[in-house]
Coordinates of C-alpha atoms and ligand atoms in Angstrom, one line a residue:
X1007 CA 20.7 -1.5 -22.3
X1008 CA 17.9 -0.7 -24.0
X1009 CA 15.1 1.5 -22.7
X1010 CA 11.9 -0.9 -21.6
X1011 CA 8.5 1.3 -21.7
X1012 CA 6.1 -0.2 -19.6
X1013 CA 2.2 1.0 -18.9
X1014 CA 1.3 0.9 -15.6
X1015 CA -2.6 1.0 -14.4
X1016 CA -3.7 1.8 -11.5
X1017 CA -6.6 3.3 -9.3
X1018 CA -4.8 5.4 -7.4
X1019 CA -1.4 7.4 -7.5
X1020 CA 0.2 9.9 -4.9
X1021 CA 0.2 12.8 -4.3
X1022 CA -2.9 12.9 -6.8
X1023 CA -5.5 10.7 -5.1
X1024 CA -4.8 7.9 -1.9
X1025 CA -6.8 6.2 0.0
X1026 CA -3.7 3.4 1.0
X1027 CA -0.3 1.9 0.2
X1028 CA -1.7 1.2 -3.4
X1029 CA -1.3 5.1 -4.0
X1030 CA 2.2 5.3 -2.4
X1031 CA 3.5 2.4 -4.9
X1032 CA 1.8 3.5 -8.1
X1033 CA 3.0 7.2 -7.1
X1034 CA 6.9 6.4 -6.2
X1035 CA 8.0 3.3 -8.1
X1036 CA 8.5 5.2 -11.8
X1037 CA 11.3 7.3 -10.2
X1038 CA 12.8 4.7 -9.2
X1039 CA 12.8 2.8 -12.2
X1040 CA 13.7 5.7 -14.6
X1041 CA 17.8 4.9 -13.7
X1042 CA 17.6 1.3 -14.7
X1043 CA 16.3 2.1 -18.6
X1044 CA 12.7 1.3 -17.8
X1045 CA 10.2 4.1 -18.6
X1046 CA 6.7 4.2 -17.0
X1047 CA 3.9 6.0 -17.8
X1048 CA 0.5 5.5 -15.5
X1049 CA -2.8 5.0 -16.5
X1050 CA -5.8 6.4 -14.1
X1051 CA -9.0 7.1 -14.2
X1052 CA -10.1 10.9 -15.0
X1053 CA -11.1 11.6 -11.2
X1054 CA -12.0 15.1 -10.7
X1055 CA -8.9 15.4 -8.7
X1056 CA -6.5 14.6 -11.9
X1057 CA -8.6 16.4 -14.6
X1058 CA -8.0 19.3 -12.6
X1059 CA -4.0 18.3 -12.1
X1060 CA -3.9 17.9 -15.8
X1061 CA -5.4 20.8 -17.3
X1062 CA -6.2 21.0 -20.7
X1063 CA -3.7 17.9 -21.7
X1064 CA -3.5 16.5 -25.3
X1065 CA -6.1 13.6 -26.5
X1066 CA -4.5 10.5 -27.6
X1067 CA -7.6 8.9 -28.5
X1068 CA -11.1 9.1 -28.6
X1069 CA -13.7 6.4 -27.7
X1070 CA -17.6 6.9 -29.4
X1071 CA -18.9 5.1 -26.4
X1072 CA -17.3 3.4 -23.5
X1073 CA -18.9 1.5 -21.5
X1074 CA -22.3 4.4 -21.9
X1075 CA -20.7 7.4 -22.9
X1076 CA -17.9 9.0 -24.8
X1077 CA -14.4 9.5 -23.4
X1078 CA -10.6 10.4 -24.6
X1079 CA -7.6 9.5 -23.5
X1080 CA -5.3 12.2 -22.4
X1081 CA -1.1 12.3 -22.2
X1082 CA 0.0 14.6 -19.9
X1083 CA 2.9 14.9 -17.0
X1084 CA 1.9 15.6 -13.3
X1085 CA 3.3 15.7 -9.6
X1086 CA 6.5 13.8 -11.4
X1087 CA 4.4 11.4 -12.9
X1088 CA 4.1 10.7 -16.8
X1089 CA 0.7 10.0 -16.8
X1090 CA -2.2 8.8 -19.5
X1091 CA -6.2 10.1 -17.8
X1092 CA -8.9 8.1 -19.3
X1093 CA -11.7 11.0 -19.1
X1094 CA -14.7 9.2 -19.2
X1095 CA -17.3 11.9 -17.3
X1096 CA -19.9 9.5 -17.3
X1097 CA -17.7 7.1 -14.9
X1098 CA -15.4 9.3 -13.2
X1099 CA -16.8 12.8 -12.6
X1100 CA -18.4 12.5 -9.3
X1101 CA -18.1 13.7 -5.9
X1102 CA -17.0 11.3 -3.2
X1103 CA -13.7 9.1 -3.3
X1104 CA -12.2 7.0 -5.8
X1105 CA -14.5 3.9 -4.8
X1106 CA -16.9 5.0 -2.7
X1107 CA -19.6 7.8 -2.6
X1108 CA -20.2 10.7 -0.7
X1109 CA -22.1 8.7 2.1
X1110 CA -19.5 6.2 2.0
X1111 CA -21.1 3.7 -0.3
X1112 CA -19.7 1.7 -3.3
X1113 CA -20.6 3.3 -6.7
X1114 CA -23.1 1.0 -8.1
X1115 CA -21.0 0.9 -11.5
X1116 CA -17.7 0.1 -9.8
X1117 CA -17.0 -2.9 -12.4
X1118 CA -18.0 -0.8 -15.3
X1119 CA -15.6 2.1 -14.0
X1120 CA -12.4 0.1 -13.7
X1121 CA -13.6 -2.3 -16.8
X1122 CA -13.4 1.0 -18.6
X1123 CA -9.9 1.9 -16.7
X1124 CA -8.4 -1.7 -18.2
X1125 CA -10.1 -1.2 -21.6
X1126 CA -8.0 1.6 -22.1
X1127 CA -5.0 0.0 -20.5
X1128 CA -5.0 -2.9 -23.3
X1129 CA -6.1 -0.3 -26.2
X1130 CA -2.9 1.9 -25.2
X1131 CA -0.8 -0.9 -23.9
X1132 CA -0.8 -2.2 -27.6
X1133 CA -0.7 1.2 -29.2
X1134 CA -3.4 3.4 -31.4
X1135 CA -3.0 3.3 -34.7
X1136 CA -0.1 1.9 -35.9
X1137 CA 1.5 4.4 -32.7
X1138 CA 4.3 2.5 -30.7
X1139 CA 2.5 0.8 -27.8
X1140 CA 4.4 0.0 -24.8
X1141 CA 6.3 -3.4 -23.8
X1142 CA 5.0 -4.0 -20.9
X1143 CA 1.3 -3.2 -19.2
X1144 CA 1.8 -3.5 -15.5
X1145 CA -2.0 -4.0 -13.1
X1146 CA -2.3 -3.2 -9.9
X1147 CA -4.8 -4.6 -7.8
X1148 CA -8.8 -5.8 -9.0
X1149 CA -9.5 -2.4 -10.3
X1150 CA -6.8 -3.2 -13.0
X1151 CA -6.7 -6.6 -13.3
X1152 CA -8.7 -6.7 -16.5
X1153 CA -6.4 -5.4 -18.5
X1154 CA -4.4 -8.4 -18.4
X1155 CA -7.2 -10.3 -19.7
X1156 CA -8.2 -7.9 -22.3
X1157 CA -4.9 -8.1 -24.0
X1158 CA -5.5 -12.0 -23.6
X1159 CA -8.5 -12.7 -25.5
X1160 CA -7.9 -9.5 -28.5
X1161 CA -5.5 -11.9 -30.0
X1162 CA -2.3 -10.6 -31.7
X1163 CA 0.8 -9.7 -30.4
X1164 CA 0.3 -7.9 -27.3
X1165 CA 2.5 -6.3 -24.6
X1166 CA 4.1 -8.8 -21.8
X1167 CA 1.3 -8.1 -19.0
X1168 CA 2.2 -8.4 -15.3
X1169 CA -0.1 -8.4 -12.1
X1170 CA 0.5 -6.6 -9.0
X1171 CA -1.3 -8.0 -5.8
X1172 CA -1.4 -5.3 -3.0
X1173 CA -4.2 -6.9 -1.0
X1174 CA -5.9 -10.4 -2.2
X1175 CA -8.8 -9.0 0.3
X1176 CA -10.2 -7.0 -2.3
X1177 CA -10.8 -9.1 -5.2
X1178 CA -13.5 -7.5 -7.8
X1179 CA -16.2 -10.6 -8.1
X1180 CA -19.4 -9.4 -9.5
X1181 CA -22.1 -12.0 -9.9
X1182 CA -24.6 -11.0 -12.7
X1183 CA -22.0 -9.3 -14.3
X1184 CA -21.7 -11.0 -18.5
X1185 CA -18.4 -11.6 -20.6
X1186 CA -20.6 -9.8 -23.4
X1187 CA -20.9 -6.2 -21.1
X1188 CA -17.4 -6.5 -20.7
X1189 CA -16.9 -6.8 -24.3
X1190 CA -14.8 -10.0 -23.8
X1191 CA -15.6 -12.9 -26.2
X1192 CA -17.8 -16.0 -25.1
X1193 CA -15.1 -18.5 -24.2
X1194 CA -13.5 -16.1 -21.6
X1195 CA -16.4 -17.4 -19.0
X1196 CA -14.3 -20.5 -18.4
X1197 CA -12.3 -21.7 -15.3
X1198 CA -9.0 -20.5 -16.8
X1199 CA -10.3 -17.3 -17.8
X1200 CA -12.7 -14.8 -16.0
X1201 CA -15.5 -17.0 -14.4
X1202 CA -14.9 -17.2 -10.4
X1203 CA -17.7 -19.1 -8.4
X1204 CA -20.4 -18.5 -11.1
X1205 CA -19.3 -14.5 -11.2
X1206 CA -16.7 -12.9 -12.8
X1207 CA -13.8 -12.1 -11.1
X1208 CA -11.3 -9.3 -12.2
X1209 CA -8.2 -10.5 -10.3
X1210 CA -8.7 -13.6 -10.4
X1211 CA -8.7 -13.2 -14.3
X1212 CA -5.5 -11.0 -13.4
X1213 CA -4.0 -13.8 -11.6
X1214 CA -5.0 -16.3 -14.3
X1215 CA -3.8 -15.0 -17.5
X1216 CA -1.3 -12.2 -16.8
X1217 CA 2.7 -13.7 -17.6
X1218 CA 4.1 -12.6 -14.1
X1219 CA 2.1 -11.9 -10.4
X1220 CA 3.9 -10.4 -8.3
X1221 CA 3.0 -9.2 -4.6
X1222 CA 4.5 -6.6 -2.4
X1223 CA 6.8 -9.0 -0.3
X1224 CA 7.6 -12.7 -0.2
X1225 CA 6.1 -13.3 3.0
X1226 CA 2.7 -12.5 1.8
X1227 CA 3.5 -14.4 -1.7
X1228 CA 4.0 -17.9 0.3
X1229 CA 0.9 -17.2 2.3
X1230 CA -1.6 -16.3 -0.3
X1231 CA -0.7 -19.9 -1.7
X1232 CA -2.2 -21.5 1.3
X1233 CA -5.7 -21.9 2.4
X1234 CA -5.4 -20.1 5.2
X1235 CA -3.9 -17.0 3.6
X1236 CA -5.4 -17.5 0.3
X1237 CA -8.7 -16.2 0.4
X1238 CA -10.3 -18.8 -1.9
X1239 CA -7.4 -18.2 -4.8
X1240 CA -4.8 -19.9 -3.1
X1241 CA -5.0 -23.0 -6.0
X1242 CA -4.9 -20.5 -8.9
X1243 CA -1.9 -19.4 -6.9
X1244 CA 0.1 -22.6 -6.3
X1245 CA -0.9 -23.5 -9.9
X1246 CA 0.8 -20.2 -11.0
X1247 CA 3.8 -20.1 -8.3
X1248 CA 6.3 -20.3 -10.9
X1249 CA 5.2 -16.8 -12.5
X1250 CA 4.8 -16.0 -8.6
X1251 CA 7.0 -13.6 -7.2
X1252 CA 7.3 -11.5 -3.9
X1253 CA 9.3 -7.9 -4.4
X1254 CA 9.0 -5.8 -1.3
X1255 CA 8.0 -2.6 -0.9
X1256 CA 9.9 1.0 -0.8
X1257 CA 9.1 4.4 0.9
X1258 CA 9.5 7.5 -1.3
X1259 CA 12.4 8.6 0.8
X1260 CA 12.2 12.1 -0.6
X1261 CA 8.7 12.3 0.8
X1262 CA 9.9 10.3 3.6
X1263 CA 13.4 12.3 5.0
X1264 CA 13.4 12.8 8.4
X1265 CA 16.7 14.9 7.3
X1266 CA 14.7 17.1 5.1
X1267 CA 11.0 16.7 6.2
X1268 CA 9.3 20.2 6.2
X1269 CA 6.7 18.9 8.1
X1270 CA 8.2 18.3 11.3
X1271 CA 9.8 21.1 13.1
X1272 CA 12.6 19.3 13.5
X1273 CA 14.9 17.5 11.7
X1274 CA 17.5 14.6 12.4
X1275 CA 18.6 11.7 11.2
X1276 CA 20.6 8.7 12.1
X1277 CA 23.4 9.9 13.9
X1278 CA 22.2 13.5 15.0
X1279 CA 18.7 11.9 16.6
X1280 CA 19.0 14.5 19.7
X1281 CA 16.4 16.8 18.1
X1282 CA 13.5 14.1 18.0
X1283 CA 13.1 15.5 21.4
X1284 CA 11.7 18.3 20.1
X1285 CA 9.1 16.0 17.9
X1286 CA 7.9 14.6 20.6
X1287 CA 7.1 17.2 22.4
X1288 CA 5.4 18.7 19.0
X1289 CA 3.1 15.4 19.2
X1290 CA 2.2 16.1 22.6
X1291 CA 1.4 18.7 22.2
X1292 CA -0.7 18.7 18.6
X1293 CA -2.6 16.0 20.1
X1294 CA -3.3 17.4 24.1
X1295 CA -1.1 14.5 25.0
X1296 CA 0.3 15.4 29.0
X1297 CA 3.7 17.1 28.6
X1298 CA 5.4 13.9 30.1
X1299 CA 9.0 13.5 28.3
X1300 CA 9.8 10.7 30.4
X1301 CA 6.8 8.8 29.8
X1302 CA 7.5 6.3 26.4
X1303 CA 5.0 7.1 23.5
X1304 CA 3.2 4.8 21.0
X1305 CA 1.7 5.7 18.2
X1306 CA -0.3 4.2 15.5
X1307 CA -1.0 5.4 11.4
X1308 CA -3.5 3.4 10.3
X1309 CA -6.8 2.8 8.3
X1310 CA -9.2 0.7 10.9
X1311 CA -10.4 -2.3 9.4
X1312 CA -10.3 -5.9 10.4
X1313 CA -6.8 -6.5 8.7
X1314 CA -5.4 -3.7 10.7
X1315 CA -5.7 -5.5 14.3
X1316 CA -6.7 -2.1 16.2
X1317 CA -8.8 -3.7 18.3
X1318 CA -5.9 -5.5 19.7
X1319 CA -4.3 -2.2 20.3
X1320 CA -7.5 -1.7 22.5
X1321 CA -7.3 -4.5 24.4
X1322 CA -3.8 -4.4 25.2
X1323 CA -4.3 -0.6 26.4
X1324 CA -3.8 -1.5 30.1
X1325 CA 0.0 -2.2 29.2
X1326 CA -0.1 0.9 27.9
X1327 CA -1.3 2.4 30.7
X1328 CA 0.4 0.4 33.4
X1329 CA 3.6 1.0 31.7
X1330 CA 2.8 4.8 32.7
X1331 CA 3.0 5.4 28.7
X1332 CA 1.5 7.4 25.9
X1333 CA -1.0 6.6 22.7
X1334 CA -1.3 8.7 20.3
X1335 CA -3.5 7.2 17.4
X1336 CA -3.9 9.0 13.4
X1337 CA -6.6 7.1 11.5
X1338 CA -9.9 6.5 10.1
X1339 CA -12.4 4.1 8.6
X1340 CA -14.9 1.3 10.2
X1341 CA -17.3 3.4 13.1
X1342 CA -17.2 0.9 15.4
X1343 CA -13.4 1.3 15.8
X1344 CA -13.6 5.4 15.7
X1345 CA -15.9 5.1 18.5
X1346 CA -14.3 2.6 20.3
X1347 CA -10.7 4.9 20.4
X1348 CA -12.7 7.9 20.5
X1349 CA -14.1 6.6 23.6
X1350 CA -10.8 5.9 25.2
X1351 CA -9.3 8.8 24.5
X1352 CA -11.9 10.3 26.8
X1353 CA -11.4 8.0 29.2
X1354 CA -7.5 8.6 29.5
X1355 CA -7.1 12.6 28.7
X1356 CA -3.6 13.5 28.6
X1357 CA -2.5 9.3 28.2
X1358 CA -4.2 8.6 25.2
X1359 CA -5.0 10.9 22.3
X1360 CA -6.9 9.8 19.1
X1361 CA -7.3 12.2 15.8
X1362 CA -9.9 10.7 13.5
X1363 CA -9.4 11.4 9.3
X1364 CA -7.2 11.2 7.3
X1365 CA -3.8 13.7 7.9
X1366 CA -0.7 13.7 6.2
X1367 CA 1.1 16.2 8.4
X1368 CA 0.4 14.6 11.4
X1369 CA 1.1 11.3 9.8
X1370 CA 4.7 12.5 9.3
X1371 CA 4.3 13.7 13.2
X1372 CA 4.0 10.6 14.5
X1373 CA 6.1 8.8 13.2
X1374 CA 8.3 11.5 14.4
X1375 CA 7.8 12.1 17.4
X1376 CA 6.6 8.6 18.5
X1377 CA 9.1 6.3 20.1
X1378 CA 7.5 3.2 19.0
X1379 CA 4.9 2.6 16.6
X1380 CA 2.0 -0.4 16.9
X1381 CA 1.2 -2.3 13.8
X1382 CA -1.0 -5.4 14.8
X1383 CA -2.3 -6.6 11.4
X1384 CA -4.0 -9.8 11.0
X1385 CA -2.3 -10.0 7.5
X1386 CA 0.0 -7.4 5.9
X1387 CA 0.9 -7.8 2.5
X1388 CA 3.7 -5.4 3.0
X1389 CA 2.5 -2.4 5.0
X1390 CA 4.4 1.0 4.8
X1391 CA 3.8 2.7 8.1
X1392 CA 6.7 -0.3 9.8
X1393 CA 8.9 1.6 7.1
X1394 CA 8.1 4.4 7.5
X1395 CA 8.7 4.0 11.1
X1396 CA 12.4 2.6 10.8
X1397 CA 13.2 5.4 9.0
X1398 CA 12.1 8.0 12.0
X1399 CA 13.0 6.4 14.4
X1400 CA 10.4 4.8 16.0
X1401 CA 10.6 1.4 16.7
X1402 CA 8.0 -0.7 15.2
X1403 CA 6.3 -3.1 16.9
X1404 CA 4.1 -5.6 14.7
X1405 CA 2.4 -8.8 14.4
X1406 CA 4.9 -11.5 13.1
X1407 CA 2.7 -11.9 9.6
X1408 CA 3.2 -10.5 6.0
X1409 CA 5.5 -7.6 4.8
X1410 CA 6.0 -6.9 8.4
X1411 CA 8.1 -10.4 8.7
X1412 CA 10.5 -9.3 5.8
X1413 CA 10.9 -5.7 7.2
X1414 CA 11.6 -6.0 10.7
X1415 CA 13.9 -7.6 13.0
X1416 CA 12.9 -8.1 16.7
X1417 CA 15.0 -7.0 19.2
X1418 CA 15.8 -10.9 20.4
X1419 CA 18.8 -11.4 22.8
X1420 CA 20.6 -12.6 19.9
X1421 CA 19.8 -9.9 17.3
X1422 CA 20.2 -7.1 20.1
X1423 CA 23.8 -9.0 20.7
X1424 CA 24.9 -9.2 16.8
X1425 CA 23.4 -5.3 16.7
X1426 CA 20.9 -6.4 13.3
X1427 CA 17.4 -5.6 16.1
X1428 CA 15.1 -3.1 14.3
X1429 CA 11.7 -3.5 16.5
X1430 CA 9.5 -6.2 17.7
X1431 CA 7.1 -9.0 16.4
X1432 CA 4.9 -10.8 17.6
X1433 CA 2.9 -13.9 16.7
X1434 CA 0.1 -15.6 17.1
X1435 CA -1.4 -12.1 16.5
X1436 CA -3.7 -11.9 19.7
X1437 CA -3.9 -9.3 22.4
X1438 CA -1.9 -11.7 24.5
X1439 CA 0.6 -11.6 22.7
X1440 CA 0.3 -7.8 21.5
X1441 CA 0.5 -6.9 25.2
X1442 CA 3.4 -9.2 25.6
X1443 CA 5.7 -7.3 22.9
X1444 CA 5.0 -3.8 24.4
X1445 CA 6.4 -5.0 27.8
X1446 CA 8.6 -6.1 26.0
X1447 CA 9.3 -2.4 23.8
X1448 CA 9.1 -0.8 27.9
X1449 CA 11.7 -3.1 29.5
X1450 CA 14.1 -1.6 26.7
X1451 CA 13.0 1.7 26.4
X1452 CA 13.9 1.8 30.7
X1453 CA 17.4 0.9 29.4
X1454 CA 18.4 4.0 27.2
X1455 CA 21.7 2.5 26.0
X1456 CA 20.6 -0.8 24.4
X1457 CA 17.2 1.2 23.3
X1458 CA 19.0 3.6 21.6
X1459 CA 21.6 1.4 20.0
X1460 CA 17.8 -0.4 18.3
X1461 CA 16.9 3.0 17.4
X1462 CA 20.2 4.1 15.6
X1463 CA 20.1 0.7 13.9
X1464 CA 16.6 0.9 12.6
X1465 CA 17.4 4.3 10.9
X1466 CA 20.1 2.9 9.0
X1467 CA 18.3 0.1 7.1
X1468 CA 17.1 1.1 3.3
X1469 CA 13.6 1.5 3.0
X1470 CA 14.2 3.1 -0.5
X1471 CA 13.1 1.9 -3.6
X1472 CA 16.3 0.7 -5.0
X1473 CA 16.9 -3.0 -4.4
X1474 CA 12.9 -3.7 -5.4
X1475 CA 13.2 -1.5 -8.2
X1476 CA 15.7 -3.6 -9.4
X1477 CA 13.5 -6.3 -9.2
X1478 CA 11.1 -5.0 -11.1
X1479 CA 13.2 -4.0 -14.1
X1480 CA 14.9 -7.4 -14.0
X1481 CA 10.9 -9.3 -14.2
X1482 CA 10.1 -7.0 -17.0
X1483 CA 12.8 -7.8 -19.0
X1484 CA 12.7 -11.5 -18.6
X1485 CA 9.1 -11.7 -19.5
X1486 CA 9.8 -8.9 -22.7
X1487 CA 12.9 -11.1 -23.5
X1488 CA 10.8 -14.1 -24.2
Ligands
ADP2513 P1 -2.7 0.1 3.6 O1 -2.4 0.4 2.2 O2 -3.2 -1.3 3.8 O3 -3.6 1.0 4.3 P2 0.1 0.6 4.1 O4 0.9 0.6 5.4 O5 0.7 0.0 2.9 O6 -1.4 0.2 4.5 O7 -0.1 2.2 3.6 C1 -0.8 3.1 4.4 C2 -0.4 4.5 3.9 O8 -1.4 5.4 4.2 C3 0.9 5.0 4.6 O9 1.5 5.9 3.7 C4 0.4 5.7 5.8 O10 1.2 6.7 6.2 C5 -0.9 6.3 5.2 N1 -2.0 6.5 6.2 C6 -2.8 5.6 6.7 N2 -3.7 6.2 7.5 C7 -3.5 7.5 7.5 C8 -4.1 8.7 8.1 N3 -5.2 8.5 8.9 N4 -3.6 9.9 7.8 C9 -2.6 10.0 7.0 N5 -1.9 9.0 6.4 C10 -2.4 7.7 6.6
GLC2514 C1 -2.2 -2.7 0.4 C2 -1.7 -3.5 1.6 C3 -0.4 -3.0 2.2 C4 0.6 -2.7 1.2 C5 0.0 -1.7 0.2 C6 1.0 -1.3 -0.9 O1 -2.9 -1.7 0.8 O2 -2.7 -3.6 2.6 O3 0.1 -4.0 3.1 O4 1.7 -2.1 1.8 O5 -1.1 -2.3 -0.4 O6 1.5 -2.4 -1.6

């Protein structure tokens, strides 16, 4: 078997810069694929964060101006990661996140930023001068989903290109925005090129000319090809739904070991589970949650937006409460939400504990010490806290839509019978019905034998990379084979 080298772009990668699943994708999948002859390397943009992870690394190439200013192209390797950094100062060096500044707003220049990032992609996808290039250039999401139509419209023989949806939410349309800035010839403004409602649209130039989409389960690939799960590309998508495919998502289960994790204090794993106790109490106590063993404990990881259903968490708190249970909630993002929990959390001292920001210690904590975790989504196109979850232990309880279809089994009469339960869904995704499935989660947890016999179940199914990564390599080649 020969070795496959495939380019991978992205926005984000951890452990060097997250914001979401994106990062956790971008930053686990090349170790998984390194066993199966395929060799990545990642392309991101020269944060701050990664120039400094870098050091002084080799330039592969220099550009005289991109997009307003000079930048290079560094090779380097980092946190496990062969990586190429395009440092471009004039787009990247800046305080604030990847996408957003300081105050939380968008960087005006956002399409010129991630323009640049899939300029580069295509320039070292096919190689600098007369320097092998790679067979494969792999996008992720809008802020790479140029790259496919670069390669496109330069002509030649070019890398096979493939597309990564992680959330059609975020699709990159920028009205007043020309082919010429972009440096894409005329005839790309065209309905099976980058035009998309009168602006161009980076993924859905992605979507149209890359040779394979995939998305991060197949769930979420049969939904986006629907109107109501489509988002206004669901007929680019059923026109494309033979290069369609779904390939779930993995955990880093190195990162992810409730065996090894050093940031609980303590360990366990699928048939030693007796020191969770000990994690729960941790939580409790981490948080100011009442020292209540008895009393069953939710938790919820999350970003809140919209997609993430929270405020159906809120409404269905009086089943929380009547239950005589626990919440405790890790996550950040729209105000209304933060205020809305943190106001609860005052309300219930002791019952219901919220931590706003962004914590990867605690993250690991709850899903730890939790007994069940809540994950209400509207849509979920695979979602990585309901893994996550399995893994520790903690039941997951989540709306019957996406990722979170493929991932979990609810703990039916039937699947509790034939032992294959792993959690709870529910659907339509409303707070009814949200409040119906943690009844549900409370009438088992008051019967410790079938509870646990979930739990021990849920532990055991593989989250790991291993059967997706397959996947991957097995796409690559067919489309490299062609
Ligand atoms: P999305 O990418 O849509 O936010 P995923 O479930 O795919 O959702 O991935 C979320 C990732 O971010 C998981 O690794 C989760 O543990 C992590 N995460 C989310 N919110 C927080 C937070 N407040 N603190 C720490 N980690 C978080
Ligand atoms: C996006 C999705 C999430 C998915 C992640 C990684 O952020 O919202 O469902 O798990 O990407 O693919």
């Amino acid at each position: 078997m020969s070795t496959l080298r495939v380019l991978a772009v992205a926005s984000e990668a951890y452990p060097l810069v997250k914001t979401g699943g994106l990062a956790d994708v971008v930053g686990a999948l090349p170790a998984a694929l390194a066993p199966l002859g395929v060799q990545v390397r990642t392309l991101l943009p020269g944060y701050p964060a990664i120039l400094r992870a870098i050091g002084a690394a080799p330039v592969a190439h220099a550009y005289a101006n991109c997009f307003g200013g000079a930048a290079t192209l560094r090779l380097a390797r980092a946190a496990g990661l062969d990586l190429a950094v395009l440092d471009a100062p004039h787009l990247y060096a800046r305080d604030g996140g990847p996408y957003l500044d300081a105050r939380g707003e968008e960087y005006g220049d956002n399409p010129l930023r991630f323009a640049a990032l899939a300029r580069a992609a295509a320039d070292l996808g096919r190689g600098f001068g007369g320097q092998a290039g790679f067979d494969v250039v792999h996008a992720h999401d809008w802020q790479a989903a140029l790259a496919p139509a670069y390669l496109h419209y330069d002509g030649g023989t070019r890398p096979a290109t493939v597309m990564t949806v992680h959330n059609l939410a975020f699709q990159g349309r920028f009205p007043g925005l020309t082919v010429d800035t972009l440096g894409l010839p005329w005839h790309a403004w065209a309905i099976d090129g980058v035009e998309y409602y009168g602006a161009i649209g980076y993924l859905k130039a992605g979507l149209a000319l890359a040779d394979r989409i995939t998305t991060v389960s197949p769930t979420y690939a049969r939904e986006i090809c629907t109107p109501e799960g489509g988002m206004g590309l669901d007929g680019l998508l059923r026109h494309r739904a033979q290069a369609l495919r779904g390939i779930l998502n993995g955990i880093d289960d190195t990162t992810w070991n409730p065996a090894t994790d050093p940031r609980i204090p303590a360990r366990f794993h699928a048939t030693r589970r007796t020191a969770r106790v000990r994690n729960r109490l941790a939580l409790r106590e981490r948080v100011g949650l009442a020292p209540r063993p008895e009393a069953p404990l939710f938790g919820v990881v999350s970003r809140f937006s919209w997609q993430k259903g929270l405020d159906l968490v809120l409404e269905a708190l009086p089943a929380i409460l009547a239950g005589g249970a626990q919440l405790a909630v890790l996550g950040s993002g729209e105000r209304a939400l933060e205020k809305a929990f943190a106001a609860v959390a005052n309300a219930h001292p002791g019952q219901v504990a919220v931590r706003l920001g962004y914590d990867e210690d605690l993250a690991h904590l709850v899903q730890a010490g939790s007994d069940a975790i809540l994950v209400p989504s509207r849509f979920e196109p695979c979602g990585l806290t309901q893994l996550c979850a399995l893994r520790y232990g903690a039941l997951p309880i989540v709306a019957r839509v996406g990722g979170l279809v493929d991932t979990v089994v609810d703990a039916s009469d039937a699947a509790q019978a034939d032992g294959t339960a792993t959690g709870f869904q529910f659907g339509p995704v409303t707070a009814a019905e949200l409040t119906r499935a943690i009844e549900r989660a409370l009438a088992l947890w008051h019967d410790p034998r079938r509870w646990r016999r979930v739990q021990a179940h849920a532990m055991t199914i593989d989250v790991s990379w291993r059967r997706s990564a397959a996947q991957y390599a097995e796409l690559y080649r067919e489309i490299v084979r062609r």
